[in-house]
Structures are given as structure tokens and as C-alpha cells.
Amino acid sequence: MKELHAEDVSAFTNFMRLEPPAFLELLTRIAQRITKQDTNYRKALEPGLKLAITLRFLATGNSYKSLQYGFRVAHNTISVFVPQVCQAIIEELSDEVLMCPDTAEGWKQVAHHFYNRWNFPHCVGAIDGKHVAIKKPGKSGSVFYNCKGFFSIVLLAIVDAHYKFMYVDIGKTGSGSDADVFNKSPIKAAIEAGKLNLPEADPLPHDDQPLEYFLVGDDAFALRTWLMKPLPLRNMTHKQRVYNYRLSRARRVVENAFGLLAARFRCLLITLPLTPDKVIKITHACCVLHHFL
């Protein structure tokens, strides 16, 4: 890693998924959380080594036994500290990088970007769910078995016009649909209670009728005044086809964000042979690091 840092910065970035300055900043911020004391029986691993192994695991999804030969750290030791480093990343950065606007003006700024970039006004976020594959937990029956034919946990996310995660809900069992996960999430309760400070309804461009600000989702979600979904595909008029096309442009932002996340952290593309709690930490840490880069 020292050679890569000194001789080939692009290779270091590809290896760690972080540029050297970002790696050093992240290490500085979480070092105290992941540093252990030396004992009479062994010398504690350096925090930089723990972070490097964790980032390499997230980037490749390689098994702990494969990583032990590259970093000369026992696989059973790696299995212990990887979730701890992920938890440290979440605690240090989550509130800083994963956050919804807290004012009406902030939400209007999000809607402004959706209108300018995707030609869909009054949209304050695109919502969707992604299944993260896991190995079947013992004695779990079909609780984690999803409609796509594998065992998973659900990553529910709301994304802005620039592929940035504003909100994530991770950990619901794969047997639940996206709509079911959303219905049980704190964000839905907050919207219905009026606690998100969404802007007051106002007219669309070139119109005089007030319309509420809303999220956009696919057919899995129920239609609400604050959540728009595509119209049925049968017997549509030209205007309805234009509406579906524009909504699709805005909604696919969240699918693109999932694609970028999985391409950067390939551990999300394999079936992780870990407990659901550890998979939740790893997935959450990937979402946080996605915006720290």
C-alpha cells in the first residue's frame, strides 16, 4: 500500500475505493474507535491495517480466508474486526452524509435539481428497494426468502437527483415487499405526521393549480398525494405516456444509485455468508462510504 501510495495513486484508489487523502482522513476520524490496547500476549493490529482490510473486503467481496494471505492477518481475526470497523464508519459519518433536508427550502432545492436535470417538477426524491443476498440464517424458515428466489435483507433508499442517498432503511427481511418495508419505516410515519417540513403546495410551471411536493416510486408503492407512481400501461393517451416517460426518468435515479453502489462495493453482489446483523452493518457502511468518496 505504501508503494501504491507513492508510485501509483490511481491504483491505490482502485484498490481501496478511496483516494489517499480520503483514506487518511477516514483513518484519522475512526482510529480512536477501532484501536485496541497491546497486551502481554499480543500486539494490537494497527488501525490503518484494519481499515485497509475492511475496505478491500467491501470493494471485492473476497472471503476472509483469501484476504488473510494478502494482509497476513488470520481469517478469524478479520471476521471479528470487519463488522467493528463498519460500525465505526457508520457512527462517525452516517449523520453527516446520510441526511434529508430539514427545511422547506432544502426540499425545494432537491425538487429544483430534479426539474432541471430530469424534467420532473415537485419531486423531492426517488424511492425504491434493493435485495442484498445473504446465506440462509439457521432456523429462519422462509422469513428471508424473497420473491426473486433467494435469501436477502432489504435496502430501502430515497435518493436525490444526483444519486445521493438521503435516507436508508436497512435490515427488513427479504420476504417483505418494498411497499411493506416502506409502510413500516419511520420515514413514512414522519411524512404522514407532517414532520419532514415538506414545502407547501404550489403550482407547477406554466400552471395555476397548487400541487403537493412528492416522492416518485414504481408500481410496488401505493399512490398518495405525496408519492407518485406510473399509470397503468393500457389505453394510455399521449399525455399519459409523456407523464410515464418523465416519471421513469426521475424514478430510475434510485436504480442507478444502487448500480453505482454495487459496482463500487462488490461485496453487495455476492451471497454474504454472514449473520443478518453483520450484513446490515456492511451494507450501511457501503452507503455511507459511497458519499464520502
mmCIF file of C-alpha atoms in Angstrom, residues 19-192:
data_model
loop_
_atom_site.group_PDB
_atom_site.id
_atom_site.type_symbol
_atom_site.label_atom_id
_atom_site.label_comp_id
_atom_site.label_asym_id
_atom_site.label_seq_id
_atom_site.Cartn_x
_atom_site.Cartn_y
_atom_site.Cartn_z
ATOM 1 C CA GLU A 19 -8.092 8.290 -2.775
ATOM 2 C CA PRO A 20 -5.076 8.558 -0.421
ATOM 3 C CA PRO A 21 -6.193 11.875 1.200
ATOM 4 C CA ALA A 22 -9.690 10.474 1.800
ATOM 5 C CA PHE A 23 -8.224 7.243 3.206
ATOM 6 C CA LEU A 24 -6.042 9.205 5.637
ATOM 7 C CA GLU A 25 -8.946 11.451 6.654
ATOM 8 C CA LEU A 26 -11.193 8.463 7.296
ATOM 9 C CA LEU A 27 -8.441 6.719 9.253
ATOM 10 C CA THR A 28 -7.878 9.816 11.393
ATOM 11 C CA ARG A 29 -11.573 10.108 12.193
ATOM 12 C CA ILE A 30 -12.201 6.483 13.182
ATOM 13 C CA ALA A 31 -8.773 5.455 14.530
ATOM 14 C CA GLN A 32 -9.743 6.022 18.138
ATOM 15 C CA ARG A 33 -12.876 3.898 17.731
ATOM 16 C CA ILE A 34 -11.035 0.861 16.337
ATOM 17 C CA THR A 35 -7.721 0.984 18.235
ATOM 18 C CA LYS A 36 -7.128 -1.792 20.769
ATOM 19 C CA GLN A 37 -4.575 -1.890 23.574
ATOM 20 C CA ASP A 38 -1.454 -4.054 23.452
ATOM 21 C CA THR A 39 -1.302 -6.917 25.952
ATOM 22 C CA ASN A 40 1.372 -9.232 27.298
ATOM 23 C CA TYR A 41 0.188 -11.918 24.860
ATOM 24 C CA ARG A 42 -0.038 -9.981 21.594
ATOM 25 C CA LYS A 43 0.463 -6.624 19.950
ATOM 26 C CA ALA A 44 -2.732 -4.966 18.733
ATOM 27 C CA LEU A 45 -3.247 -4.542 14.983
ATOM 28 C CA GLU A 46 -2.729 -1.036 13.645
ATOM 29 C CA PRO A 47 -5.997 0.806 12.852
ATOM 30 C CA GLY A 48 -4.745 1.554 9.326
ATOM 31 C CA LEU A 49 -4.351 -2.159 8.633
ATOM 32 C CA LYS A 50 -7.864 -2.872 9.928
ATOM 33 C CA LEU A 51 -9.338 -0.139 7.752
ATOM 34 C CA ALA A 52 -7.423 -1.315 4.673
ATOM 35 C CA ILE A 53 -8.601 -4.912 5.082
ATOM 36 C CA THR A 54 -12.195 -3.760 5.620
ATOM 37 C CA LEU A 55 -12.180 -1.512 2.549
ATOM 38 C CA ARG A 56 -10.660 -4.290 0.447
ATOM 39 C CA PHE A 57 -13.366 -6.671 1.635
ATOM 40 C CA LEU A 58 -16.092 -4.164 0.751
ATOM 41 C CA ALA A 59 -14.502 -3.467 -2.641
ATOM 42 C CA THR A 60 -14.100 -7.098 -3.721
ATOM 43 C CA GLY A 61 -16.283 -9.319 -1.557
ATOM 44 C CA ASN A 62 -13.331 -11.714 -1.210
ATOM 45 C CA SER A 63 -13.572 -14.278 1.563
ATOM 46 C CA TYR A 64 -11.737 -13.701 4.819
ATOM 47 C CA LYS A 65 -9.508 -16.672 4.023
ATOM 48 C CA SER A 66 -8.445 -15.016 0.761
ATOM 49 C CA LEU A 67 -7.733 -11.716 2.482
ATOM 50 C CA GLN A 68 -5.554 -13.350 5.133
ATOM 51 C CA TYR A 69 -2.877 -14.195 2.565
ATOM 52 C CA GLY A 70 -2.766 -10.684 1.139
ATOM 53 C CA PHE A 71 -2.547 -8.910 4.502
ATOM 54 C CA ARG A 72 -1.007 -11.638 6.702
ATOM 55 C CA VAL A 73 -3.791 -11.478 9.268
ATOM 56 C CA ALA A 74 -5.650 -14.585 10.381
ATOM 57 C CA HIS A 75 -9.109 -15.015 8.851
ATOM 58 C CA ASN A 76 -10.783 -15.496 12.231
ATOM 59 C CA THR A 77 -9.299 -12.166 13.371
ATOM 60 C CA ILE A 78 -10.558 -10.453 10.203
ATOM 61 C CA SER A 79 -14.048 -11.813 10.804
ATOM 62 C CA VAL A 80 -14.082 -10.102 14.203
ATOM 63 C CA PHE A 81 -12.903 -6.610 13.307
ATOM 64 C CA VAL A 82 -14.545 -6.053 9.892
ATOM 65 C CA PRO A 83 -18.021 -5.513 11.428
ATOM 66 C CA GLN A 84 -16.428 -3.351 14.131
ATOM 67 C CA VAL A 85 -14.754 -1.095 11.561
ATOM 68 C CA CYS A 86 -18.028 -0.862 9.604
ATOM 69 C CA GLN A 87 -19.835 0.156 12.783
ATOM 70 C CA ALA A 88 -17.186 2.803 13.482
ATOM 71 C CA ILE A 89 -17.636 4.231 9.969
ATOM 72 C CA ILE A 90 -21.407 4.363 10.460
ATOM 73 C CA GLU A 91 -21.170 6.073 13.846
ATOM 74 C CA GLU A 92 -18.631 8.634 12.629
ATOM 75 C CA LEU A 93 -20.091 9.570 9.241
ATOM 76 C CA SER A 94 -23.718 8.482 8.975
ATOM 77 C CA ASP A 95 -25.308 11.641 10.393
ATOM 78 C CA GLU A 96 -23.004 13.746 8.233
ATOM 79 C CA VAL A 97 -23.570 12.174 4.797
ATOM 80 C CA LEU A 98 -26.962 10.434 5.043
ATOM 81 C CA MET A 99 -29.484 13.127 5.834
ATOM 82 C CA CYS A 100 -32.715 14.550 4.474
ATOM 83 C CA PRO A 101 -33.243 18.315 4.279
ATOM 84 C CA ASP A 102 -34.779 19.714 7.456
ATOM 85 C CA THR A 103 -36.357 22.834 5.954
ATOM 86 C CA ALA A 104 -38.868 23.554 3.212
ATOM 87 C CA GLU A 105 -36.210 25.467 1.294
ATOM 88 C CA GLY A 106 -33.917 22.460 1.415
ATOM 89 C CA TRP A 107 -36.625 20.232 -0.081
ATOM 90 C CA LYS A 108 -37.319 22.846 -2.751
ATOM 91 C CA GLN A 109 -33.656 22.754 -3.696
ATOM 92 C CA VAL A 110 -33.905 18.972 -4.181
ATOM 93 C CA ALA A 111 -37.030 19.456 -6.315
ATOM 94 C CA HIS A 112 -35.232 22.155 -8.313
ATOM 95 C CA HIS A 113 -32.456 19.703 -9.215
ATOM 96 C CA PHE A 114 -34.980 17.045 -10.289
ATOM 97 C CA TYR A 115 -36.708 19.597 -12.516
ATOM 98 C CA ASN A 116 -33.522 20.916 -14.102
ATOM 99 C CA ARG A 117 -31.825 17.560 -14.547
ATOM 100 C CA TRP A 118 -34.689 15.122 -15.152
ATOM 101 C CA ASN A 119 -37.514 17.439 -16.260
ATOM 102 C CA PHE A 120 -39.860 16.377 -13.462
ATOM 103 C CA PRO A 121 -41.050 19.199 -11.162
ATOM 104 C CA HIS A 122 -42.063 18.988 -7.491
ATOM 105 C CA CYS A 123 -40.160 15.706 -6.979
ATOM 106 C CA VAL A 124 -38.285 15.595 -3.663
ATOM 107 C CA GLY A 125 -36.793 12.107 -4.031
ATOM 108 C CA ALA A 126 -36.919 8.735 -5.776
ATOM 109 C CA ILE A 127 -37.671 5.693 -3.618
ATOM 110 C CA ASP A 128 -37.006 2.004 -4.215
ATOM 111 C CA GLY A 129 -35.709 -1.139 -2.533
ATOM 112 C CA LYS A 130 -32.767 -3.444 -3.252
ATOM 113 C CA HIS A 131 -32.328 -7.026 -2.049
ATOM 114 C CA VAL A 132 -28.879 -7.778 -0.595
ATOM 115 C CA ALA A 133 -28.274 -11.526 -0.824
ATOM 116 C CA ILE A 134 -27.350 -13.452 2.314
ATOM 117 C CA LYS A 135 -26.876 -17.092 3.236
ATOM 118 C CA LYS A 136 -29.995 -18.571 4.819
ATOM 119 C CA PRO A 137 -29.847 -17.985 8.591
ATOM 120 C CA GLY A 138 -30.358 -21.067 10.698
ATOM 121 C CA LYS A 139 -33.937 -21.907 11.693
ATOM 122 C CA SER A 140 -35.290 -18.852 9.851
ATOM 123 C CA GLY A 141 -37.709 -20.751 7.615
ATOM 124 C CA SER A 142 -38.806 -18.594 4.680
ATOM 125 C CA VAL A 143 -38.654 -15.253 6.506
ATOM 126 C CA PHE A 144 -35.651 -14.060 4.466
ATOM 127 C CA TYR A 145 -36.719 -15.740 1.198
ATOM 128 C CA ASN A 146 -37.762 -13.128 -1.362
ATOM 129 C CA CYS A 147 -39.891 -13.167 -4.493
ATOM 130 C CA LYS A 148 -36.774 -13.338 -6.682
ATOM 131 C CA GLY A 149 -35.829 -16.754 -5.379
ATOM 132 C CA PHE A 150 -33.005 -16.122 -2.884
ATOM 133 C CA PHE A 151 -32.494 -15.123 0.749
ATOM 134 C CA SER A 152 -31.916 -11.439 1.421
ATOM 135 C CA ILE A 153 -32.322 -8.348 3.526
ATOM 136 C CA VAL A 154 -33.869 -5.194 2.057
ATOM 137 C CA LEU A 155 -32.115 -1.881 1.495
ATOM 138 C CA LEU A 156 -34.833 0.783 1.114
ATOM 139 C CA ALA A 157 -33.497 4.142 -0.042
ATOM 140 C CA ILE A 158 -34.588 7.642 -1.023
ATOM 141 C CA VAL A 159 -32.210 9.289 -3.494
ATOM 142 C CA ASP A 160 -31.873 12.848 -4.782
ATOM 143 C CA ALA A 161 -31.305 13.928 -8.393
ATOM 144 C CA HIS A 162 -27.522 13.450 -8.100
ATOM 145 C CA TYR A 163 -27.637 9.780 -6.970
ATOM 146 C CA LYS A 164 -27.053 10.746 -3.338
ATOM 147 C CA PHE A 165 -28.746 8.675 -0.662
ATOM 148 C CA MET A 166 -30.767 10.956 1.595
ATOM 149 C CA TYR A 167 -32.382 8.166 3.616
ATOM 150 C CA VAL A 168 -31.781 4.422 4.005
ATOM 151 C CA ASP A 169 -33.687 1.755 5.919
ATOM 152 C CA ILE A 170 -31.685 -1.472 6.073
ATOM 153 C CA GLY A 171 -32.465 -4.803 7.663
ATOM 154 C CA LYS A 172 -36.050 -5.788 6.925
ATOM 155 C CA THR A 173 -36.398 -9.436 5.888
ATOM 156 C CA GLY A 174 -36.466 -10.286 2.185
ATOM 157 C CA SER A 175 -39.946 -11.805 2.297
ATOM 158 C CA GLY A 176 -41.464 -8.339 2.651
ATOM 159 C CA SER A 177 -42.193 -6.220 -0.417
ATOM 160 C CA ASP A 178 -40.767 -2.742 -0.937
ATOM 161 C CA ALA A 179 -44.138 -1.263 -0.088
ATOM 162 C CA ASP A 180 -44.383 -3.303 3.113
ATOM 163 C CA VAL A 181 -40.920 -2.185 4.193
ATOM 164 C CA PHE A 182 -41.816 1.429 3.432
ATOM 165 C CA ASN A 183 -45.131 1.215 5.301
ATOM 166 C CA LYS A 184 -43.270 0.125 8.455
ATOM 167 C CA SER A 185 -40.456 2.655 8.109
ATOM 168 C CA PRO A 186 -40.040 5.796 10.255
ATOM 169 C CA ILE A 187 -39.880 7.985 7.143
ATOM 170 C CA LYS A 188 -43.467 7.155 6.142
ATOM 171 C CA ALA A 189 -44.732 7.896 9.640
ATOM 172 C CA ALA A 190 -42.837 11.201 9.570
ATOM 173 C CA ILE A 191 -44.349 12.170 6.202
ATOM 174 C CA GLU A 192 -47.889 11.406 7.316
#
